[in-house]
Coordinates of C-alpha atoms and ligand atoms in Angstrom, one line a residue:
M1 CA 110.9 120.8 236.1
H2 CA 110.8 123.8 234.1
G3 CA 113.6 126.7 234.4
L4 CA 112.4 129.6 235.7
M5 CA 113.2 132.2 232.7
M6 CA 110.6 134.7 231.5
D7 CA 108.7 133.0 228.4
T8 CA 108.4 136.4 226.2
P9 CA 107.1 135.6 223.0
L10 CA 110.0 135.9 219.8
L11 CA 108.2 138.3 217.7
I12 CA 109.4 140.5 214.8
S13 CA 107.8 143.7 216.1
T14 CA 110.6 143.4 219.0
I15 CA 113.1 143.5 216.1
A16 CA 111.5 147.0 214.9
E17 CA 111.1 148.4 218.9
H18 CA 114.7 147.4 219.4
A19 CA 116.1 149.1 216.3
E20 CA 114.0 152.2 217.2
K21 CA 115.9 152.4 220.7
F22 CA 119.4 151.5 219.7
H23 CA 119.9 152.1 216.2
G24 CA 117.7 155.0 215.6
D25 CA 119.8 157.4 213.8
R26 CA 121.2 154.4 211.4
E27 CA 120.2 155.0 207.7
I28 CA 118.5 153.0 205.0
V29 CA 119.1 154.0 201.7
S30 CA 117.3 153.1 198.8
V31 CA 117.0 153.3 194.9
T32 CA 113.1 153.3 194.2
M33 CA 111.0 153.7 191.4
D34 CA 110.2 157.4 192.0
D35 CA 113.8 158.4 193.9
P36 CA 116.9 157.6 192.6
R37 CA 118.7 157.8 196.1
H38 CA 116.2 157.9 199.0
R39 CA 117.6 158.1 202.6
Y40 CA 116.1 158.3 205.9
T41 CA 116.6 156.7 209.5
M42 CA 115.6 153.3 211.3
R43 CA 113.6 155.3 213.3
E44 CA 111.4 156.8 210.7
S45 CA 111.0 153.3 209.1
V46 CA 109.7 151.9 212.3
K47 CA 107.4 155.0 212.7
R48 CA 106.0 154.5 209.1
A49 CA 105.5 150.7 209.5
R50 CA 103.3 151.8 212.7
K51 CA 101.4 154.0 210.7
L52 CA 100.9 151.3 208.0
A53 CA 99.7 148.8 210.6
N54 CA 97.2 151.4 211.6
A55 CA 96.2 151.7 208.1
L56 CA 95.9 147.8 207.5
G57 CA 93.5 147.7 210.3
R58 CA 91.6 150.6 209.0
L59 CA 91.3 148.4 205.7
G60 CA 89.7 145.8 207.7
L61 CA 92.3 143.2 207.3
D62 CA 92.2 140.5 210.4
R63 CA 95.2 138.5 212.0
G64 CA 96.4 135.7 209.6
D65 CA 95.3 137.3 206.6
R66 CA 97.6 137.4 203.5
I67 CA 98.6 140.6 202.2
A68 CA 100.8 140.4 199.1
T69 CA 103.7 142.6 197.8
I70 CA 105.1 142.7 194.3
A71 CA 108.1 145.2 194.7
W72 CA 111.8 145.5 194.6
N73 CA 114.1 146.1 197.3
D74 CA 113.5 149.4 198.8
Y75 CA 112.4 151.1 202.2
R76 CA 108.5 151.0 201.4
H77 CA 108.9 147.3 201.0
L78 CA 110.9 146.9 204.4
E79 CA 108.1 148.8 205.9
I80 CA 105.5 146.4 204.7
Y81 CA 107.9 143.6 206.1
Y82 CA 107.2 145.1 209.7
A83 CA 103.7 146.3 209.4
V84 CA 102.1 143.6 208.2
S85 CA 104.0 140.6 210.3
G86 CA 104.1 143.0 213.3
A87 CA 100.0 143.4 213.3
G88 CA 99.7 139.7 213.1
H89 CA 99.0 139.5 209.3
V90 CA 100.9 137.4 206.7
C91 CA 103.3 138.9 204.4
H92 CA 102.9 137.0 201.2
T93 CA 106.2 138.1 198.9
I94 CA 105.4 137.4 195.2
N95 CA 108.4 137.3 192.6
P96 CA 107.4 139.4 189.6
R97 CA 109.4 137.5 187.2
L98 CA 107.0 134.2 187.8
F99 CA 105.0 133.4 184.7
P100 CA 101.5 134.7 184.7
E101 CA 99.7 131.3 185.3
Q102 CA 102.0 130.8 188.1
L103 CA 101.2 134.2 189.7
I104 CA 97.8 133.4 189.5
F105 CA 97.9 130.4 191.0
I106 CA 99.8 131.8 194.1
I107 CA 97.7 134.7 194.4
N108 CA 94.7 132.3 194.6
H109 CA 96.3 129.9 196.3
A110 CA 97.3 132.2 199.0
E111 CA 94.2 133.9 199.1
D112 CA 95.5 137.4 199.3
R113 CA 93.1 140.1 200.1
W114 CA 95.2 143.4 199.1
I115 CA 98.3 143.9 196.8
F116 CA 101.0 146.3 197.5
T117 CA 102.4 146.7 194.2
D118 CA 105.7 148.9 192.8
L119 CA 104.2 151.2 190.0
M120 CA 106.4 149.0 187.4
F121 CA 104.0 146.3 188.0
V122 CA 100.3 147.9 187.9
P123 CA 100.4 146.8 184.0
L124 CA 100.9 143.2 184.9
L125 CA 98.4 143.1 187.5
E126 CA 95.7 145.1 185.3
K127 CA 96.3 141.8 183.1
L128 CA 96.0 139.5 185.8
L129 CA 92.6 141.1 187.1
P130 CA 90.1 139.0 185.8
H131 CA 91.9 135.9 187.2
I132 CA 92.3 136.8 190.9
P133 CA 88.9 138.2 191.6
N134 CA 89.2 137.8 195.3
V135 CA 91.7 140.5 195.5
E136 CA 90.1 143.4 197.5
G137 CA 92.3 146.1 196.6
F138 CA 95.7 147.5 195.8
V139 CA 98.2 149.9 197.2
V140 CA 100.6 151.4 194.7
L141 CA 103.8 152.2 196.2
T142 CA 104.2 155.5 195.3
D143 CA 103.2 159.2 196.1
E144 CA 100.2 161.3 194.7
R145 CA 102.2 162.8 192.1
N146 CA 103.5 160.0 190.5
M147 CA 100.2 157.8 191.0
P148 CA 98.7 155.9 187.6
E149 CA 95.7 156.1 186.1
T150 CA 94.9 152.6 186.6
S151 CA 92.0 149.9 186.2
L152 CA 92.7 148.1 189.4
P153 CA 89.9 148.0 191.7
N154 CA 90.1 149.9 195.2
A155 CA 93.7 151.4 194.0
V156 CA 95.3 153.5 196.7
C157 CA 98.3 155.6 196.9
Y158 CA 100.7 154.6 199.5
E159 CA 101.9 157.8 200.7
T160 CA 98.3 159.1 200.9
L161 CA 97.0 156.0 202.8
L162 CA 100.2 156.4 205.4
A163 CA 99.3 160.3 205.5
A164 CA 96.1 159.8 207.1
E165 CA 97.4 157.6 210.1
S166 CA 98.6 158.1 213.5
E167 CA 102.2 157.0 214.5
A168 CA 100.7 155.8 217.8
Y169 CA 100.4 151.8 217.7
E170 CA 101.0 149.2 220.1
W171 CA 102.5 146.0 218.5
P172 CA 100.0 143.4 219.7
Q173 CA 101.5 140.5 221.6
F174 CA 100.7 137.1 220.4
D175 CA 102.2 133.2 220.2
E176 CA 105.4 133.4 218.7
R177 CA 104.4 130.1 216.4
T178 CA 102.0 132.7 214.5
A179 CA 102.4 132.7 210.8
S180 CA 104.5 135.9 209.8
A181 CA 105.2 135.5 205.7
L182 CA 104.8 133.2 203.0
C183 CA 106.7 132.8 200.0
Y184 CA 106.1 130.0 197.3
T185 CA 109.1 127.9 196.0
S186 CA 109.5 129.0 192.1
G187 CA 107.9 125.6 191.0
T188 CA 110.5 124.2 188.8
T189 CA 108.4 121.2 188.6
G190 CA 104.7 121.2 189.4
D191 CA 102.9 124.1 190.8
P192 CA 104.7 126.3 193.2
K193 CA 104.6 125.7 197.1
G194 CA 104.2 128.0 200.0
V195 CA 106.6 127.9 202.6
L196 CA 104.8 129.7 205.5
Y197 CA 107.4 131.2 207.9
D198 CA 106.4 132.1 211.7
H199 CA 107.7 134.8 214.1
R200 CA 109.4 132.4 216.0
S201 CA 111.5 130.8 213.0
T202 CA 112.2 134.0 211.7
V203 CA 113.7 135.7 215.1
L204 CA 115.7 132.5 215.5
H205 CA 117.1 132.6 211.9
A206 CA 118.2 136.6 212.1
Y207 CA 119.9 135.6 215.8
A208 CA 122.0 132.7 214.0
S209 CA 122.5 134.6 210.9
V210 CA 124.7 137.4 212.7
A211 CA 127.2 135.3 213.7
P212 CA 130.7 136.4 212.7
D213 CA 130.9 132.8 210.8
V214 CA 127.5 133.0 209.3
L215 CA 127.0 136.6 208.1
G216 CA 128.9 138.4 210.6
L217 CA 126.7 141.3 210.9
A218 CA 127.7 144.3 213.2
S219 CA 126.3 147.8 214.0
T220 CA 129.1 149.3 211.9
D221 CA 128.2 147.4 208.7
V222 CA 126.6 148.8 205.7
V223 CA 124.7 145.7 203.9
L224 CA 123.6 145.7 200.3
P225 CA 120.8 143.0 199.7
V226 CA 121.0 142.3 196.2
V227 CA 118.9 139.1 197.0
P228 CA 115.1 140.1 196.6
L229 CA 112.9 141.0 199.5
F230 CA 110.6 139.1 197.2
H231 CA 112.8 135.8 197.8
V232 CA 113.1 134.1 201.0
N233 CA 112.9 137.2 202.9
A234 CA 116.1 138.5 201.3
W235 CA 117.8 135.9 203.1
G236 CA 116.5 137.6 206.4
L237 CA 118.6 140.5 206.2
P238 CA 115.7 142.7 206.9
Y239 CA 115.4 141.4 210.3
S240 CA 119.2 140.8 211.0
A241 CA 120.2 144.4 210.1
L242 CA 117.6 146.2 212.2
M243 CA 118.5 143.7 215.0
T244 CA 122.2 144.9 214.8
G245 CA 121.9 148.3 213.2
A246 CA 123.8 147.8 210.3
K247 CA 122.9 150.3 207.9
I248 CA 121.0 149.3 204.9
V249 CA 121.4 150.0 201.2
F250 CA 118.4 148.8 199.0
P251 CA 119.1 148.9 195.1
G252 CA 115.4 148.8 194.4
P253 CA 115.2 148.0 190.3
K254 CA 118.9 148.2 189.7
M255 CA 119.5 144.4 191.2
G256 CA 121.3 143.2 188.0
D257 CA 123.1 146.3 187.1
G258 CA 126.8 146.1 187.5
E259 CA 127.4 149.8 187.1
A260 CA 124.9 150.8 189.2
L261 CA 125.7 148.3 192.0
F262 CA 129.0 149.7 191.9
E263 CA 128.0 153.0 192.5
L264 CA 125.9 152.0 195.4
I265 CA 128.8 150.1 197.0
E266 CA 131.4 153.0 196.6
S267 CA 129.3 156.0 197.6
E268 CA 127.5 154.5 200.8
N269 CA 130.4 152.4 201.8
V270 CA 128.9 148.9 201.7
T271 CA 130.8 146.4 203.7
L272 CA 129.0 143.2 203.0
A273 CA 126.7 142.3 199.7
A274 CA 124.6 139.5 199.7
G275 CA 123.3 137.7 196.1
V276 CA 123.2 135.3 193.9
P277 CA 126.2 134.3 191.7
T278 CA 124.5 136.0 188.5
V279 CA 124.3 139.3 190.2
W280 CA 128.1 139.4 190.9
M281 CA 129.0 138.4 187.4
A282 CA 127.3 141.6 186.2
L283 CA 129.4 143.4 188.8
L284 CA 132.5 141.8 188.2
Q285 CA 132.3 142.3 184.5
Y286 CA 131.4 145.9 184.9
C287 CA 134.9 146.3 187.0
R288 CA 136.9 144.4 184.8
A289 CA 135.8 146.4 181.7
N290 CA 136.2 149.8 183.6
D291 CA 139.3 149.2 185.7
K292 CA 137.5 149.5 188.8
I293 CA 138.3 148.2 192.1
M294 CA 135.9 148.0 195.1
K295 CA 137.5 149.7 198.0
S296 CA 134.8 149.5 201.1
L297 CA 133.3 146.3 200.3
K298 CA 134.9 143.4 202.8
K299 CA 132.6 140.6 202.5
T300 CA 130.1 139.0 200.0
V301 CA 127.9 136.3 200.8
I302 CA 127.0 134.1 198.0
G303 CA 124.6 131.7 197.6
G304 CA 121.2 130.0 195.8
A305 CA 123.4 128.4 193.3
A306 CA 127.0 127.0 192.8
V307 CA 129.7 129.6 193.2
P308 CA 132.3 129.3 190.6
R309 CA 135.7 128.9 191.9
S310 CA 136.9 131.9 189.6
M311 CA 134.6 134.3 190.9
I312 CA 135.7 133.6 194.3
E313 CA 139.2 134.4 193.2
E314 CA 138.4 137.2 191.4
F315 CA 136.8 138.5 194.3
R316 CA 139.8 137.8 196.5
D317 CA 142.7 138.5 194.3
V318 CA 141.7 141.8 192.8
H319 CA 139.3 143.3 195.2
D320 CA 140.2 141.9 198.4
V321 CA 137.0 140.7 199.3
Q322 CA 136.3 137.4 201.2
A323 CA 133.5 135.6 199.0
G324 CA 131.8 133.5 201.3
Q325 CA 129.5 130.7 199.8
G326 CA 126.2 130.2 201.2
W327 CA 123.8 127.5 200.9
G328 CA 119.8 127.4 201.6
M329 CA 116.4 127.1 200.1
T330 CA 113.1 128.8 200.6
E331 CA 112.1 125.9 202.8
T332 CA 115.3 126.7 205.0
S333 CA 114.5 130.5 205.8
P334 CA 117.1 130.1 203.9
I335 CA 120.4 129.9 205.5
G336 CA 121.5 126.1 206.1
A337 CA 125.2 126.2 205.7
V338 CA 127.9 129.0 205.3
N339 CA 131.5 128.6 204.1
T340 CA 134.0 130.1 206.3
L341 CA 137.4 128.8 207.2
K342 CA 137.7 126.6 210.4
S343 CA 139.7 126.9 213.2
G344 CA 142.9 124.5 212.2
L345 CA 142.7 125.4 208.5
E346 CA 144.5 128.6 208.1
G347 CA 147.7 126.8 207.1
L348 CA 146.0 125.7 203.9
S349 CA 147.6 127.0 200.6
D350 CA 145.9 130.1 198.8
D351 CA 144.9 127.5 195.9
E352 CA 143.6 124.9 198.7
K353 CA 141.5 127.7 200.5
L354 CA 139.9 128.4 197.0
D355 CA 139.0 124.5 196.4
L356 CA 137.4 124.5 200.2
A357 CA 135.8 127.9 199.3
T358 CA 134.2 126.0 196.3
K359 CA 132.1 123.9 198.9
A360 CA 128.3 125.0 200.0
G361 CA 129.4 125.4 203.7
R362 CA 129.4 124.2 206.9
G363 CA 126.0 123.7 208.7
V364 CA 124.5 126.4 210.5
Y365 CA 124.0 125.9 214.3
G366 CA 120.0 125.1 214.2
C367 CA 120.2 123.6 210.8
E368 CA 121.1 119.9 211.1
L369 CA 122.5 118.4 208.1
R370 CA 122.7 114.7 207.0
I371 CA 123.2 112.8 203.7
V372 CA 121.3 109.4 203.4
D373 CA 121.3 106.6 200.4
D374 CA 118.3 105.3 198.6
Q375 CA 117.4 103.1 201.5
G376 CA 117.7 106.2 203.9
S377 CA 120.6 105.0 205.8
E378 CA 123.0 107.3 206.6
L379 CA 126.0 108.1 204.6
P380 CA 129.6 108.8 206.1
W381 CA 131.2 112.2 206.2
D382 CA 134.4 111.3 204.1
G383 CA 133.9 113.9 201.8
V384 CA 133.4 111.1 198.7
A385 CA 129.7 109.5 199.6
Y386 CA 127.1 111.4 198.1
G387 CA 123.5 111.1 198.8
A388 CA 120.2 112.9 199.3
L389 CA 120.8 115.7 201.6
Q390 CA 118.4 116.0 204.6
V391 CA 117.8 119.1 207.1
R392 CA 116.3 119.7 210.1
G393 CA 115.8 122.7 212.8
P394 CA 113.6 125.3 214.0
W395 CA 113.7 127.6 210.8
V396 CA 113.1 124.6 208.2
C397 CA 109.5 124.0 206.9
S398 CA 107.5 121.4 208.2
D399 CA 105.0 121.2 205.7
Y400 CA 103.7 123.3 202.9
F401 CA 100.9 125.8 202.9
K402 CA 97.5 124.0 202.3
L403 CA 99.2 121.0 201.3
E404 CA 99.1 118.7 204.6
G405 CA 101.9 116.4 203.7
A406 CA 100.7 116.0 199.9
A407 CA 104.0 116.9 198.8
G408 CA 106.0 114.1 200.2
A409 CA 108.9 116.2 201.1
H410 CA 109.4 115.0 205.0
T411 CA 110.6 111.7 206.2
N412 CA 109.2 109.6 208.5
D413 CA 111.7 110.5 211.3
G414 CA 111.0 114.2 210.8
W415 CA 113.8 115.1 208.3
F416 CA 113.0 117.6 205.1
D417 CA 114.1 116.0 202.1
T418 CA 116.0 118.9 199.9
G419 CA 116.1 117.7 196.8
D420 CA 119.7 118.1 196.7
V421 CA 122.7 115.6 196.4
A422 CA 125.5 116.3 198.4
T423 CA 128.9 115.2 199.8
I424 CA 130.0 116.0 203.7
D425 CA 133.5 115.8 204.2
P426 CA 135.1 115.1 207.8
Q427 CA 135.3 118.7 208.8
G428 CA 131.7 119.3 208.1
Y429 CA 132.0 121.1 204.8
M430 CA 129.1 120.1 202.6
A431 CA 129.3 120.4 198.6
I432 CA 126.5 120.2 196.4
T433 CA 126.9 117.9 193.5
D434 CA 123.2 118.4 192.2
R435 CA 119.7 118.8 192.2
T436 CA 118.3 115.0 192.2
K437 CA 116.8 115.7 188.9
D438 CA 119.7 117.4 187.1
V439 CA 122.1 114.1 188.0
I440 CA 123.7 112.9 185.4
K441 CA 124.4 108.9 185.1
S442 CA 126.8 107.7 183.1
G443 CA 127.3 103.8 182.7
G444 CA 125.9 103.6 186.1
E445 CA 128.2 106.5 188.0
W446 CA 127.0 110.1 188.8
I447 CA 128.8 112.9 187.3
S448 CA 128.3 116.3 189.0
S449 CA 127.0 118.7 186.5
I450 CA 127.8 121.5 189.1
E451 CA 131.7 120.6 189.2
L452 CA 131.7 120.7 185.2
E453 CA 129.9 124.0 185.1
N454 CA 132.4 125.3 187.6
T455 CA 135.5 124.2 185.8
A456 CA 134.3 125.2 182.6
M457 CA 133.6 128.9 184.3
G458 CA 137.1 129.0 185.3
H459 CA 138.1 129.4 181.4
P460 CA 138.6 133.2 180.5
G461 CA 136.6 132.4 177.1
V462 CA 133.5 131.3 179.2
A463 CA 130.7 134.1 180.1
E464 CA 128.2 131.3 181.5
A465 CA 128.0 127.5 181.4
G466 CA 125.4 125.0 181.9
V467 CA 125.8 120.9 181.7
I468 CA 122.9 118.6 181.0
G469 CA 122.8 114.5 180.9
V470 CA 121.9 113.7 177.2
A471 CA 120.8 110.1 176.2
H472 CA 123.9 108.3 174.8
P473 CA 123.8 104.8 173.1
K474 CA 126.5 103.4 175.0
W475 CA 126.7 105.2 178.4
T476 CA 123.0 105.8 179.0
E477 CA 123.6 109.7 179.6
R478 CA 126.8 111.8 178.8
P479 CA 127.4 115.4 179.8
L480 CA 126.9 117.9 177.3
L481 CA 128.3 121.3 178.1
V482 CA 126.4 124.4 176.7
V483 CA 128.7 127.5 177.0
V484 CA 128.0 131.2 176.4
K485 CA 131.3 132.8 175.1
A486 CA 132.8 135.5 176.9
E487 CA 132.8 139.0 175.0
G488 CA 135.8 139.3 172.9
H489 CA 136.9 135.8 173.2
D490 CA 136.4 133.0 170.4
V491 CA 137.1 129.8 172.6
S492 CA 137.0 126.5 170.3
K493 CA 135.3 123.6 171.5
D494 CA 138.6 121.3 171.5
E495 CA 140.3 124.0 173.6
L496 CA 137.3 123.6 176.3
L497 CA 137.6 120.3 176.6
T498 CA 141.4 120.3 176.6
F499 CA 140.7 122.5 179.5
F500 CA 139.1 119.8 181.6
K501 CA 142.3 117.6 181.7
G502 CA 143.4 116.8 185.1
K503 CA 140.8 119.1 186.7
V504 CA 138.2 116.4 186.5
A505 CA 138.2 112.7 186.1
D506 CA 138.9 111.8 182.4
W507 CA 135.5 109.9 182.1
W508 CA 133.6 113.0 183.6
I509 CA 135.1 115.4 180.5
P510 CA 132.0 116.6 178.5
T511 CA 131.7 114.6 175.6
D512 CA 130.4 117.7 173.4
V513 CA 130.3 121.5 173.7
A514 CA 127.3 123.5 172.3
F515 CA 127.7 127.3 172.0
V516 CA 124.6 129.5 172.6
D517 CA 123.9 133.2 172.8
E518 CA 122.1 132.8 176.2
L519 CA 121.0 130.2 178.9
P520 CA 117.7 130.2 180.1
H521 CA 117.3 131.3 183.7
T522 CA 114.8 130.6 186.3
A523 CA 112.8 133.6 188.1
T524 CA 115.6 133.5 190.7
G525 CA 118.2 134.0 188.3
K526 CA 119.4 130.0 188.1
I527 CA 120.2 128.3 185.1
K528 CA 116.9 126.8 183.8
K529 CA 118.0 123.2 183.4
I530 CA 114.5 121.8 182.1
E531 CA 114.4 124.3 179.6
L532 CA 118.0 123.6 178.6
R533 CA 117.3 119.9 178.3
E534 CA 114.3 120.7 176.1
Q535 CA 116.3 123.2 173.7
F536 CA 118.6 120.1 173.3
A537 CA 115.9 117.4 173.2
D538 CA 116.7 116.5 169.6
Y539 CA 120.6 116.8 170.1
A540 CA 122.5 113.8 169.4
F541 CA 126.5 113.2 170.4
P542 CA 128.6 113.0 167.2
E543 CA 129.0 109.5 166.2
Ligands
ADP601 P1 114.0 127.3 194.1 O1 115.7 127.2 193.0 O2 113.2 126.2 193.4 O3 113.4 128.9 193.5 P2 115.2 127.7 196.2 O4 115.6 129.4 195.5 O5 114.7 128.0 197.5 O6 114.2 127.1 195.1 O7 116.8 127.4 195.8 C1 117.4 126.6 196.4 C2 118.2 125.3 195.9 O8 119.4 126.1 195.1 C3 118.9 124.4 196.6 O9 118.2 123.4 196.9 C4 120.2 124.3 195.8 O10 119.6 123.1 194.7 C5 120.4 125.6 195.2 N1 121.6 126.0 196.3 C6 121.3 126.9 196.7 N2 122.6 127.3 197.4 C7 123.6 126.4 196.8 C8 125.0 126.4 196.6 N3 125.9 127.3 197.4 N4 125.6 125.7 195.6 C9 124.8 124.9 194.9 N5 123.5 125.1 194.8 C10 122.8 125.7 195.8

């Protein structure tokens, strides 16, 4: 027997309608390529999204067509999010930091019909043009005054496109399982793979993310998404912020600029900021060097890579900011686990709380977690056993776009294999030890490169640390610690190795240290282990 409740579809456009009615006056502030501080309201934003939806129809775009964006975090990008998905098209966000070959691959694979681009990426697209013959036109995210001369065919200025349209538009109603957005994984191995979100998964993910133990978003919050709109929908913040009426502050092209981020946080009274560890390194470094304290910020959510203990500690003890770690992937929309203190653990000492905070987090309701061994048998939640992390839920991908099972990432019993290796403790806190392909195997036992990196980062002389496994005649592999020294510190190899004593098992302590000027990073700011391993391919441990 079915229940007797209404079956209204969970559509992204309903979030826009809700924001317009209940949070119409709430501000959206942006740094853009053509305006250092643009501000308007949610009402204005949704009105412009409706104009854009009309414009998309006039361009001849049909339901399900992919429309791409190559753009920073700002209000125009947000309007595209709502207009494209709301009208039934698919918003394909492209990471501009990908290699040209990857950009060409994903634009062609997605069959993008039009591309919306920030001014800065016009020259890049002009270079790609001969290789992306199926793109019909380009919209440049600027006004007539700043419109560049370009060889891009059918190049239209965004503001001119909008100016011609009526703000009257009825959001269409359709099945909530309709595709809404497309994001490709960075493709650290092989070609990038497309994750195709739908309206239902997006709305459910937004509902889950606003809960107090997840992002804890309220209408009184001011949120700074430093995580890009071009990567996993900025962790769903464009949806959760409009759902709750939290003011949004978009940093535009200023994502990695510590000073600019500090200024934005202080002047706009930001309460919650979200991003990967590398951006917070820049912000904390700026604050340290200039004796600045963040006054309004209450919470940061940090994810996408392991968060160093020292970073959580500095946020807490210097700025009185609660730094919550999160775990997720492009394939999980992305929020899968978030680390907040559970009832019953309030009595832990400050130090124990820090230890706990270095774990990735507890599974969020809606994303089930399990760890399995090589045979696929489930492992115990004892905080010690480690195995392949698998997840399942309504905002986890069931396949990759146009690959139909070929990626082999799903198990026969319907779980997604994340490619991460993890432990889960009796309280349900999951900790990532490595990505499967980064695991170091020494004398038949695994060593967690993430834990070693984390420990090294706790030394004041270390700006950034990466650990890789290097071939060893006796132990098969041993860890090599690669370090970028912090400015003004001349830390030695012996000092660093001694620093590990008592913090990790003796046999985990890296066999050697190499100092470098910088570490290679992926397009999303993580240490690029593949390149690091290539860089040290000829390295041999001292006798
Ligand atoms: P890619 O790195 O391929 O672009 P994603 O951006 O989707 O893919 O990154 C997902 C991966 O990032 C996870 O599989 C995991 O390895 C890593 N990751 C995310 N959050 C954390 C975390 N809190 N701790 C450690 N690793 C994390």
